[in-house]
Amino acid sequence: MMARKTYIIANWKMNFTPGEASLYLHRLADKIPAMRNVQVVLAPSLISLQTLSLQINRRQFKLAAQNFYWRDYGAYTGEVSVSQIRGFVDYAIVGHSERRYVFNESDKDIAQKVAAAIRNGLTPVLCIGETATERRNGETNSAIYSQLLGGLSEVSEEDINKVIIAYEPVWAISSNKNARPANPSDIAEAQRVIRHQIAKLYGEAVALDIPILYGGSVSKDTAAGYLDIAGIDGLLIGGASLIADSFCAIVESAKGKYNER
Ligand code: PGA
């Protein structure tokens, strides 16, 4: 049996100016201790990454990119590569549903981003999850399978242990109209399906080991319940991560979680 880390990842999305992000970081830093079993990761806007990276205590927080372009350099006006930000971040969110559905990112784009993150020494957090229509049509498992297959298509057996999966059903994400929180039983089932697919692709040991997070309308009231689901190794938090009290309460609820496999 191995003790496992719990990940609490804050996705600030397109909120906070660099000044606001800095102030907010200070508030969090006063309230959240450095912990061995809980990894708190903050994903600010790209524009705030450099400033925050100079301010954070890396034993307390790590930083994540919300987005980047997969090529390392070149004539790509307006884009920022992982190789340009790798000094600031340790993690990179890839395949978030807002990237898939607002910016039309395909599984191929996502696979290239996952590969670019790994190539540059970052941990990709690959987000997958079915839409409301897919769930209604009984296509939840096939949506999960195809996003995993697509997103991991460039990841070798040696590198799969560098990947984190976040299960985020699109209908549960607060930015969606009619969003509603997922039931723990749906999440438990989805993580089983994900591990089953990972086992087919990379073997049982990898499937048991890969961290799987849940994201979608997590609040300070629901976090502990989600963290109790067997096989769920942490949370990806949008809206509630923008409010210091909520976010700190969520981190607090992760402290008591001791994951074993
Ligand atoms: P939410 O966002 O917590 O506001 O639903 C989660 C996410 O988009 O990752």
PDB file of C-alpha atoms and ligand atoms in Angstrom:
ATOM      1  CA  MET A   1       0.000   0.000   0.000  1.00  0.00           C
ATOM      2  CA  MET A   2       1.235   3.431  -0.869  1.00  0.00           C
ATOM      3  CA  ALA A   3       0.115   6.768   0.519  1.00  0.00           C
ATOM      4  CA  ARG A   4      -0.938   9.050  -2.281  1.00  0.00           C
ATOM      5  CA  LYS A   5      -1.070  12.769  -2.690  1.00  0.00           C
ATOM      6  CA  THR A   6      -4.332  14.642  -2.885  1.00  0.00           C
ATOM      7  CA  TYR A   7      -4.350  17.387  -5.514  1.00  0.00           C
ATOM      8  CA  ILE A   8      -6.394  20.545  -5.135  1.00  0.00           C
ATOM      9  CA  ILE A   9      -6.116  22.565  -8.336  1.00  0.00           C
ATOM     10  CA  ALA A  10      -7.564  26.071  -8.619  1.00  0.00           C
ATOM     11  CA  ASN A  11      -8.527  27.064 -12.153  1.00  0.00           C
ATOM     12  CA  TRP A  12      -8.935  30.839 -12.001  1.00  0.00           C
ATOM     13  CA  LYS A  13      -9.915  30.945 -15.686  1.00  0.00           C
ATOM     14  CA  MET A  14      -9.965  34.469 -17.189  1.00  0.00           C
ATOM     15  CA  ASN A  15     -10.277  36.252 -13.829  1.00  0.00           C
ATOM     16  CA  PHE A  16      -7.995  38.652 -11.884  1.00  0.00           C
ATOM     17  CA  THR A  17      -5.545  41.209 -13.243  1.00  0.00           C
ATOM     18  CA  PRO A  18      -1.907  40.480 -12.340  1.00  0.00           C
ATOM     19  CA  GLY A  19      -2.236  42.881  -9.383  1.00  0.00           C
ATOM     20  CA  GLU A  20      -5.408  41.209  -8.145  1.00  0.00           C
ATOM     21  CA  ALA A  21      -3.871  37.770  -8.599  1.00  0.00           C
ATOM     22  CA  SER A  22      -0.889  38.840  -6.512  1.00  0.00           C
ATOM     23  CA  LEU A  23      -3.058  40.147  -3.693  1.00  0.00           C
ATOM     24  CA  TYR A  24      -5.207  37.052  -3.771  1.00  0.00           C
ATOM     25  CA  LEU A  25      -2.126  34.829  -3.615  1.00  0.00           C
ATOM     26  CA  HIS A  26      -1.031  36.677  -0.460  1.00  0.00           C
ATOM     27  CA  ARG A  27      -4.398  36.013   1.153  1.00  0.00           C
ATOM     28  CA  LEU A  28      -4.188  32.323   0.348  1.00  0.00           C
ATOM     29  CA  ALA A  29      -0.563  32.107   1.469  1.00  0.00           C
ATOM     30  CA  ASP A  30      -1.523  33.393   4.911  1.00  0.00           C
ATOM     31  CA  LYS A  31      -4.159  30.717   5.348  1.00  0.00           C
ATOM     32  CA  ILE A  32      -2.878  27.595   3.630  1.00  0.00           C
ATOM     33  CA  PRO A  33       0.080  25.753   5.159  1.00  0.00           C
ATOM     34  CA  ALA A  34       2.652  23.762   3.181  1.00  0.00           C
ATOM     35  CA  MET A  35       1.511  20.141   3.383  1.00  0.00           C
ATOM     36  CA  ARG A  36       3.151  16.885   2.486  1.00  0.00           C
ATOM     37  CA  ASN A  37       0.070  14.937   1.466  1.00  0.00           C
ATOM     38  CA  VAL A  38      -1.879  17.729  -0.245  1.00  0.00           C
ATOM     39  CA  GLN A  39      -0.552  19.458  -3.345  1.00  0.00           C
ATOM     40  CA  VAL A  40      -2.234  22.811  -3.916  1.00  0.00           C
ATOM     41  CA  VAL A  41      -1.854  24.030  -7.501  1.00  0.00           C
ATOM     42  CA  LEU A  42      -2.939  27.461  -8.739  1.00  0.00           C
ATOM     43  CA  ALA A  43      -3.720  28.086 -12.408  1.00  0.00           C
ATOM     44  CA  PRO A  44      -3.856  31.859 -12.988  1.00  0.00           C
ATOM     45  CA  SER A  45      -4.106  33.604 -16.346  1.00  0.00           C
ATOM     46  CA  LEU A  46      -0.988  33.383 -18.439  1.00  0.00           C
ATOM     47  CA  ILE A  47      -0.377  37.104 -17.862  1.00  0.00           C
ATOM     48  CA  SER A  48       0.013  36.551 -14.085  1.00  0.00           C
ATOM     49  CA  LEU A  49       2.250  33.489 -14.191  1.00  0.00           C
ATOM     50  CA  GLN A  50       5.602  35.229 -14.096  1.00  0.00           C
ATOM     51  CA  THR A  51       4.680  37.549 -11.225  1.00  0.00           C
ATOM     52  CA  LEU A  52       3.159  34.761  -9.161  1.00  0.00           C
ATOM     53  CA  SER A  53       6.078  32.449  -9.817  1.00  0.00           C
ATOM     54  CA  LEU A  54       8.360  35.007  -8.164  1.00  0.00           C
ATOM     55  CA  GLN A  55       6.046  35.253  -5.168  1.00  0.00           C
ATOM     56  CA  ILE A  56       5.067  31.712  -4.347  1.00  0.00           C
ATOM     57  CA  ASN A  57       6.674  29.464  -1.842  1.00  0.00           C
ATOM     58  CA  ARG A  58       6.968  26.320  -3.939  1.00  0.00           C
ATOM     59  CA  ARG A  59       6.581  24.065  -0.917  1.00  0.00           C
ATOM     60  CA  GLN A  60       3.199  25.673  -0.376  1.00  0.00           C
ATOM     61  CA  PHE A  61       1.883  26.114  -3.911  1.00  0.00           C
ATOM     62  CA  LYS A  62       2.733  25.030  -7.412  1.00  0.00           C
ATOM     63  CA  LEU A  63       1.551  26.815 -10.529  1.00  0.00           C
ATOM     64  CA  ALA A  64      -0.222  25.487 -13.594  1.00  0.00           C
ATOM     65  CA  ALA A  65      -0.777  26.908 -17.065  1.00  0.00           C
ATOM     66  CA  GLN A  66      -4.392  27.035 -18.223  1.00  0.00           C
ATOM     67  CA  ASN A  67      -3.362  26.929 -21.861  1.00  0.00           C
ATOM     68  CA  PHE A  68      -0.386  27.140 -24.249  1.00  0.00           C
ATOM     69  CA  TYR A  69       0.533  26.287 -27.818  1.00  0.00           C
ATOM     70  CA  TRP A  70       2.141  22.900 -28.384  1.00  0.00           C
ATOM     71  CA  ARG A  71       5.060  23.935 -30.597  1.00  0.00           C
ATOM     72  CA  ASP A  72       8.158  25.069 -28.701  1.00  0.00           C
ATOM     73  CA  TYR A  73       8.899  28.246 -30.714  1.00  0.00           C
ATOM     74  CA  GLY A  74       8.365  29.798 -34.134  1.00  0.00           C
ATOM     75  CA  ALA A  75       6.170  32.094 -36.193  1.00  0.00           C
ATOM     76  CA  TYR A  76       2.861  31.654 -34.330  1.00  0.00           C
ATOM     77  CA  THR A  77       1.631  35.176 -33.714  1.00  0.00           C
ATOM     78  CA  GLY A  78      -0.107  35.609 -30.398  1.00  0.00           C
ATOM     79  CA  GLU A  79       0.729  32.183 -29.023  1.00  0.00           C
ATOM     80  CA  VAL A  80       2.803  31.213 -25.989  1.00  0.00           C
ATOM     81  CA  SER A  81       4.669  27.909 -25.861  1.00  0.00           C
ATOM     82  CA  VAL A  82       5.309  25.572 -22.954  1.00  0.00           C
ATOM     83  CA  SER A  83       9.025  26.085 -23.426  1.00  0.00           C
ATOM     84  CA  GLN A  84       8.442  29.806 -22.718  1.00  0.00           C
ATOM     85  CA  ILE A  85       6.535  29.189 -19.495  1.00  0.00           C
ATOM     86  CA  ARG A  86       8.172  26.030 -18.207  1.00  0.00           C
ATOM     87  CA  GLY A  87      10.297  28.009 -15.745  1.00  0.00           C
ATOM     88  CA  PHE A  88       7.169  29.314 -14.046  1.00  0.00           C
ATOM     89  CA  VAL A  89       4.884  26.292 -13.844  1.00  0.00           C
ATOM     90  CA  ASP A  90       4.995  22.634 -12.883  1.00  0.00           C
ATOM     91  CA  TYR A  91       1.582  21.627 -14.219  1.00  0.00           C
ATOM     92  CA  ALA A  92      -0.480  22.341 -17.330  1.00  0.00           C
ATOM     93  CA  ILE A  93      -4.235  21.956 -17.707  1.00  0.00           C
ATOM     94  CA  VAL A  94      -4.990  20.402 -21.093  1.00  0.00           C
ATOM     95  CA  GLY A  95      -8.281  19.585 -22.798  1.00  0.00           C
ATOM     96  CA  HIS A  96     -10.511  21.639 -20.520  1.00  0.00           C
ATOM     97  CA  SER A  97     -14.074  21.599 -21.863  1.00  0.00           C
ATOM     98  CA  GLU A  98     -13.973  25.378 -22.370  1.00  0.00           C
ATOM     99  CA  ARG A  99     -10.980  24.831 -24.673  1.00  0.00           C
ATOM    100  CA  ARG A 100     -12.723  21.953 -26.427  1.00  0.00           C
ATOM    101  CA  TYR A 101     -16.109  23.605 -26.940  1.00  0.00           C
ATOM    102  CA  VAL A 102     -15.452  27.375 -26.961  1.00  0.00           C
ATOM    103  CA  PHE A 103     -12.139  27.200 -28.844  1.00  0.00           C
ATOM    104  CA  ASN A 104     -12.800  24.011 -30.811  1.00  0.00           C
ATOM    105  CA  GLU A 105      -9.731  22.137 -29.676  1.00  0.00           C
ATOM    106  CA  SER A 106      -9.697  18.637 -31.065  1.00  0.00           C
ATOM    107  CA  ASP A 107      -8.361  15.470 -29.476  1.00  0.00           C
ATOM    108  CA  LYS A 108      -5.409  15.812 -31.869  1.00  0.00           C
ATOM    109  CA  ASP A 109      -4.598  19.334 -30.585  1.00  0.00           C
ATOM    110  CA  ILE A 110      -4.988  18.036 -27.052  1.00  0.00           C
ATOM    111  CA  ALA A 111      -2.679  15.062 -27.684  1.00  0.00           C
ATOM    112  CA  GLN A 112      -0.023  17.448 -29.012  1.00  0.00           C
ATOM    113  CA  LYS A 113      -0.370  19.658 -25.948  1.00  0.00           C
ATOM    114  CA  VAL A 114      -0.096  16.686 -23.581  1.00  0.00           C
ATOM    115  CA  ALA A 115       3.065  15.619 -25.424  1.00  0.00           C
ATOM    116  CA  ALA A 116       4.478  19.188 -25.348  1.00  0.00           C
ATOM    117  CA  ALA A 117       3.892  19.440 -21.600  1.00  0.00           C
ATOM    118  CA  ILE A 118       5.690  16.148 -20.961  1.00  0.00           C
ATOM    119  CA  ARG A 119       8.527  17.058 -23.353  1.00  0.00           C
ATOM    120  CA  ASN A 120       9.066  20.235 -21.330  1.00  0.00           C
ATOM    121  CA  GLY A 121       9.022  18.544 -17.951  1.00  0.00           C
ATOM    122  CA  LEU A 122       5.504  19.595 -16.875  1.00  0.00           C
ATOM    123  CA  THR A 123       2.711  17.406 -15.546  1.00  0.00           C
ATOM    124  CA  PRO A 124      -0.286  17.584 -17.869  1.00  0.00           C
ATOM    125  CA  VAL A 125      -3.701  17.510 -16.207  1.00  0.00           C
ATOM    126  CA  LEU A 126      -5.796  15.993 -18.981  1.00  0.00           C
ATOM    127  CA  CYS A 127      -9.462  16.972 -18.632  1.00  0.00           C
ATOM    128  CA  ILE A 128     -12.089  14.672 -20.041  1.00  0.00           C
ATOM    129  CA  GLY A 129     -15.838  14.386 -19.609  1.00  0.00           C
ATOM    130  CA  GLU A 130     -19.077  13.845 -21.443  1.00  0.00           C
ATOM    131  CA  THR A 131     -21.601  16.508 -22.460  1.00  0.00           C
ATOM    132  CA  ALA A 132     -25.203  16.490 -21.219  1.00  0.00           C
ATOM    133  CA  THR A 133     -26.346  15.137 -24.598  1.00  0.00           C
ATOM    134  CA  GLU A 134     -23.800  12.325 -24.543  1.00  0.00           C
ATOM    135  CA  ARG A 135     -24.926  11.344 -21.050  1.00  0.00           C
ATOM    136  CA  ARG A 136     -28.597  11.447 -22.076  1.00  0.00           C
ATOM    137  CA  ASN A 137     -27.846   9.247 -25.071  1.00  0.00           C
ATOM    138  CA  GLY A 138     -26.002   6.672 -22.990  1.00  0.00           C
ATOM    139  CA  GLU A 139     -22.683   7.655 -24.579  1.00  0.00           C
ATOM    140  CA  THR A 140     -20.843   8.611 -21.398  1.00  0.00           C
ATOM    141  CA  ASN A 141     -18.418   5.704 -21.469  1.00  0.00           C
ATOM    142  CA  SER A 142     -17.674   6.014 -25.154  1.00  0.00           C
ATOM    143  CA  ALA A 143     -17.027   9.764 -24.768  1.00  0.00           C
ATOM    144  CA  ILE A 144     -14.611   9.030 -21.928  1.00  0.00           C
ATOM    145  CA  TYR A 145     -12.900   6.286 -23.920  1.00  0.00           C
ATOM    146  CA  SER A 146     -12.445   8.365 -27.032  1.00  0.00           C
ATOM    147  CA  GLN A 147     -11.138  11.418 -25.164  1.00  0.00           C
ATOM    148  CA  LEU A 148      -8.659   9.238 -23.286  1.00  0.00           C
ATOM    149  CA  LEU A 149      -7.576   7.431 -26.408  1.00  0.00           C
ATOM    150  CA  GLY A 150      -7.215  10.731 -28.290  1.00  0.00           C
ATOM    151  CA  GLY A 151      -5.607  12.768 -25.520  1.00  0.00           C
ATOM    152  CA  LEU A 152      -3.075  10.085 -24.611  1.00  0.00           C
ATOM    153  CA  SER A 153      -2.232   9.045 -28.152  1.00  0.00           C
ATOM    154  CA  GLU A 154       1.271  10.548 -27.976  1.00  0.00           C
ATOM    155  CA  VAL A 155       2.063   9.329 -24.447  1.00  0.00           C
ATOM    156  CA  SER A 156       4.484   6.403 -24.198  1.00  0.00           C
ATOM    157  CA  GLU A 157       4.515   3.740 -21.493  1.00  0.00           C
ATOM    158  CA  GLU A 158       7.506   5.455 -19.876  1.00  0.00           C
ATOM    159  CA  ASP A 159       5.703   8.773 -19.651  1.00  0.00           C
ATOM    160  CA  ILE A 160       2.196   7.797 -18.583  1.00  0.00           C
ATOM    161  CA  ASN A 161       3.174   8.100 -14.906  1.00  0.00           C
ATOM    162  CA  LYS A 162       3.648  11.853 -15.523  1.00  0.00           C
ATOM    163  CA  VAL A 163      -0.035  12.376 -16.367  1.00  0.00           C
ATOM    164  CA  ILE A 164      -2.982  13.352 -14.154  1.00  0.00           C
ATOM    165  CA  ILE A 165      -6.548  12.833 -15.379  1.00  0.00           C
ATOM    166  CA  ALA A 166      -9.383  15.172 -14.381  1.00  0.00           C
ATOM    167  CA  TYR A 167     -12.908  13.867 -14.872  1.00  0.00           C
ATOM    168  CA  GLU A 168     -15.089  16.908 -15.520  1.00  0.00           C
ATOM    169  CA  PRO A 169     -18.538  16.143 -16.879  1.00  0.00           C
ATOM    170  CA  VAL A 170     -19.343  19.165 -19.024  1.00  0.00           C
ATOM    171  CA  TRP A 171     -22.883  19.446 -17.638  1.00  0.00           C
ATOM    172  CA  ALA A 172     -21.537  19.842 -14.110  1.00  0.00           C
ATOM    173  CA  ILE A 173     -19.165  22.749 -14.820  1.00  0.00           C
ATOM    174  CA  SER A 174     -20.555  25.957 -13.374  1.00  0.00           C
ATOM    175  CA  SER A 175     -20.018  27.960 -16.564  1.00  0.00           C
ATOM    176  CA  ASN A 176     -22.701  25.858 -18.265  1.00  0.00           C
ATOM    177  CA  LYS A 177     -26.330  26.817 -18.326  1.00  0.00           C
ATOM    178  CA  ASN A 178     -28.286  24.459 -16.055  1.00  0.00           C
ATOM    179  CA  ALA A 179     -25.093  23.130 -14.482  1.00  0.00           C
ATOM    180  CA  ARG A 180     -25.754  20.692 -11.682  1.00  0.00           C
ATOM    181  CA  PRO A 181     -23.249  18.947  -9.453  1.00  0.00           C
ATOM    182  CA  ALA A 182     -22.511  15.331 -10.314  1.00  0.00           C
ATOM    183  CA  ASN A 183     -23.595  12.510  -8.000  1.00  0.00           C
ATOM    184  CA  PRO A 184     -20.795  10.739  -6.191  1.00  0.00           C
ATOM    185  CA  SER A 185     -22.021   7.471  -7.716  1.00  0.00           C
ATOM    186  CA  ASP A 186     -21.625   8.875 -11.265  1.00  0.00           C
ATOM    187  CA  ILE A 187     -18.112  10.021 -10.435  1.00  0.00           C
ATOM    188  CA  ALA A 188     -17.217   6.676  -8.876  1.00  0.00           C
ATOM    189  CA  GLU A 189     -18.428   4.937 -12.027  1.00  0.00           C
ATOM    190  CA  ALA A 190     -16.539   7.334 -14.323  1.00  0.00           C
ATOM    191  CA  GLN A 191     -13.264   6.808 -12.465  1.00  0.00           C
ATOM    192  CA  ARG A 192     -13.787   3.049 -12.786  1.00  0.00           C
ATOM    193  CA  VAL A 193     -14.318   3.431 -16.540  1.00  0.00           C
ATOM    194  CA  ILE A 194     -11.215   5.633 -16.809  1.00  0.00           C
ATOM    195  CA  ARG A 195      -9.041   3.149 -14.912  1.00  0.00           C
ATOM    196  CA  HIS A 196     -10.413   0.308 -17.016  1.00  0.00           C
ATOM    197  CA  GLN A 197      -9.421   2.120 -20.213  1.00  0.00           C
ATOM    198  CA  ILE A 198      -6.001   3.046 -18.821  1.00  0.00           C
ATOM    199  CA  ALA A 199      -5.491  -0.625 -17.901  1.00  0.00           C
ATOM    200  CA  LYS A 200      -6.250  -1.618 -21.489  1.00  0.00           C
ATOM    201  CA  LEU A 201      -3.810   0.972 -22.823  1.00  0.00           C
ATOM    202  CA  TYR A 202      -0.992   0.792 -20.260  1.00  0.00           C
ATOM    203  CA  GLY A 203      -1.627  -2.146 -17.910  1.00  0.00           C
ATOM    204  CA  GLU A 204      -3.192  -2.694 -14.497  1.00  0.00           C
ATOM    205  CA  ALA A 205      -0.406  -1.216 -12.392  1.00  0.00           C
ATOM    206  CA  VAL A 206      -0.558   2.115 -14.244  1.00  0.00           C
ATOM    207  CA  ALA A 207      -4.352   2.117 -14.028  1.00  0.00           C
ATOM    208  CA  LEU A 208      -4.247   1.693 -10.280  1.00  0.00           C
ATOM    209  CA  ASP A 209      -1.662   4.383  -9.860  1.00  0.00           C
ATOM    210  CA  ILE A 210      -2.747   7.227 -12.138  1.00  0.00           C
ATOM    211  CA  PRO A 211      -4.222  10.164 -10.191  1.00  0.00           C
ATOM    212  CA  ILE A 212      -7.826  10.954 -11.153  1.00  0.00           C
ATOM    213  CA  LEU A 213      -9.394  14.223 -10.017  1.00  0.00           C
ATOM    214  CA  TYR A 214     -12.998  15.367 -10.153  1.00  0.00           C
ATOM    215  CA  GLY A 215     -14.110  18.820 -11.286  1.00  0.00           C
ATOM    216  CA  GLY A 216     -17.496  20.476 -11.776  1.00  0.00           C
ATOM    217  CA  SER A 217     -19.310  22.864  -9.401  1.00  0.00           C
ATOM    218  CA  VAL A 218     -17.265  21.764  -6.395  1.00  0.00           C
ATOM    219  CA  SER A 219     -18.054  23.974  -3.389  1.00  0.00           C
ATOM    220  CA  LYS A 220     -16.819  24.081   0.177  1.00  0.00           C
ATOM    221  CA  ASP A 221     -19.925  22.110   1.149  1.00  0.00           C
ATOM    222  CA  THR A 222     -19.482  19.311  -1.381  1.00  0.00           C
ATOM    223  CA  ALA A 223     -15.681  18.979  -1.498  1.00  0.00           C
ATOM    224  CA  ALA A 224     -15.302  16.550   1.409  1.00  0.00           C
ATOM    225  CA  GLY A 225     -17.960  14.223  -0.011  1.00  0.00           C
ATOM    226  CA  TYR A 226     -16.246  14.140  -3.401  1.00  0.00           C
ATOM    227  CA  LEU A 227     -12.864  13.535  -1.807  1.00  0.00           C
ATOM    228  CA  ASP A 228     -14.339  10.530  -0.008  1.00  0.00           C
ATOM    229  CA  ILE A 229     -15.033   8.723  -3.283  1.00  0.00           C
ATOM    230  CA  ALA A 230     -12.661   5.778  -3.591  1.00  0.00           C
ATOM    231  CA  GLY A 231     -10.242   6.314  -6.454  1.00  0.00           C
ATOM    232  CA  ILE A 232     -10.674  10.096  -6.555  1.00  0.00           C
ATOM    233  CA  ASP A 233      -7.343  11.747  -5.792  1.00  0.00           C
ATOM    234  CA  GLY A 234      -8.323  15.385  -5.696  1.00  0.00           C
ATOM    235  CA  LEU A 235     -10.378  18.192  -7.165  1.00  0.00           C
ATOM    236  CA  LEU A 236     -10.186  20.739  -9.976  1.00  0.00           C
ATOM    237  CA  ILE A 237     -12.030  23.829  -8.859  1.00  0.00           C
ATOM    238  CA  GLY A 238     -13.237  26.803 -10.876  1.00  0.00           C
ATOM    239  CA  GLY A 239     -15.736  29.221  -9.314  1.00  0.00           C
ATOM    240  CA  ALA A 240     -15.117  28.287  -5.675  1.00  0.00           C
ATOM    241  CA  SER A 241     -11.374  28.808  -6.115  1.00  0.00           C
ATOM    242  CA  LEU A 242     -11.933  32.551  -6.642  1.00  0.00           C
ATOM    243  CA  ILE A 243     -13.237  33.050  -3.101  1.00  0.00           C
ATOM    244  CA  ALA A 244     -10.545  32.738  -0.441  1.00  0.00           C
ATOM    245  CA  ASP A 245     -12.820  31.360   2.286  1.00  0.00           C
ATOM    246  CA  SER A 246     -14.297  28.707   0.028  1.00  0.00           C
ATOM    247  CA  PHE A 247     -10.995  27.664  -1.430  1.00  0.00           C
ATOM    248  CA  CYS A 248      -9.278  27.466   1.959  1.00  0.00           C
ATOM    249  CA  ALA A 249     -12.164  25.378   3.321  1.00  0.00           C
ATOM    250  CA  ILE A 250     -11.806  22.994   0.369  1.00  0.00           C
ATOM    251  CA  VAL A 251      -8.064  22.649   0.983  1.00  0.00           C
ATOM    252  CA  GLU A 252      -8.822  22.036   4.660  1.00  0.00           C
ATOM    253  CA  SER A 253     -11.163  19.187   3.771  1.00  0.00           C
ATOM    254  CA  ALA A 254      -8.380  17.576   1.712  1.00  0.00           C
ATOM    255  CA  LYS A 255      -6.022  17.518   4.678  1.00  0.00           C
ATOM    256  CA  GLY A 256      -7.826  14.643   6.319  1.00  0.00           C
ATOM    257  CA  LYS A 257      -7.842  12.493   3.208  1.00  0.00           C
ATOM    258  CA  TYR A 258      -5.316   9.703   3.261  1.00  0.00           C
ATOM    259  CA  ASN A 259      -5.346   7.818   0.016  1.00  0.00           C
ATOM    260  CA  GLU A 260      -4.169   4.303  -0.176  1.00  0.00           C
ATOM    261  CA  ARG A 261      -4.234   1.768  -2.945  1.00  0.00           C
TER     262      ARG A 261
HETATM  263  P1  PGA B   1     -16.413  25.034 -11.675  1.00  0.00           P
HETATM  264  O1  PGA B   1     -15.286  24.846 -12.797  1.00  0.00           O
HETATM  265  O2  PGA B   1     -15.816  24.533 -10.388  1.00  0.00           O
HETATM  266  O3  PGA B   1     -16.679  26.515 -11.656  1.00  0.00           O
HETATM  267  O4  PGA B   1     -17.575  24.225 -12.111  1.00  0.00           O
HETATM  268  C1  PGA B   1     -14.513  23.683 -12.846  1.00  0.00           C
HETATM  269  C2  PGA B   1     -13.668  23.713 -14.078  1.00  0.00           C
HETATM  270  O5  PGA B   1     -14.081  24.306 -15.091  1.00  0.00           O
HETATM  271  O6  PGA B   1     -12.550  23.164 -14.091  1.00  0.00           O
END
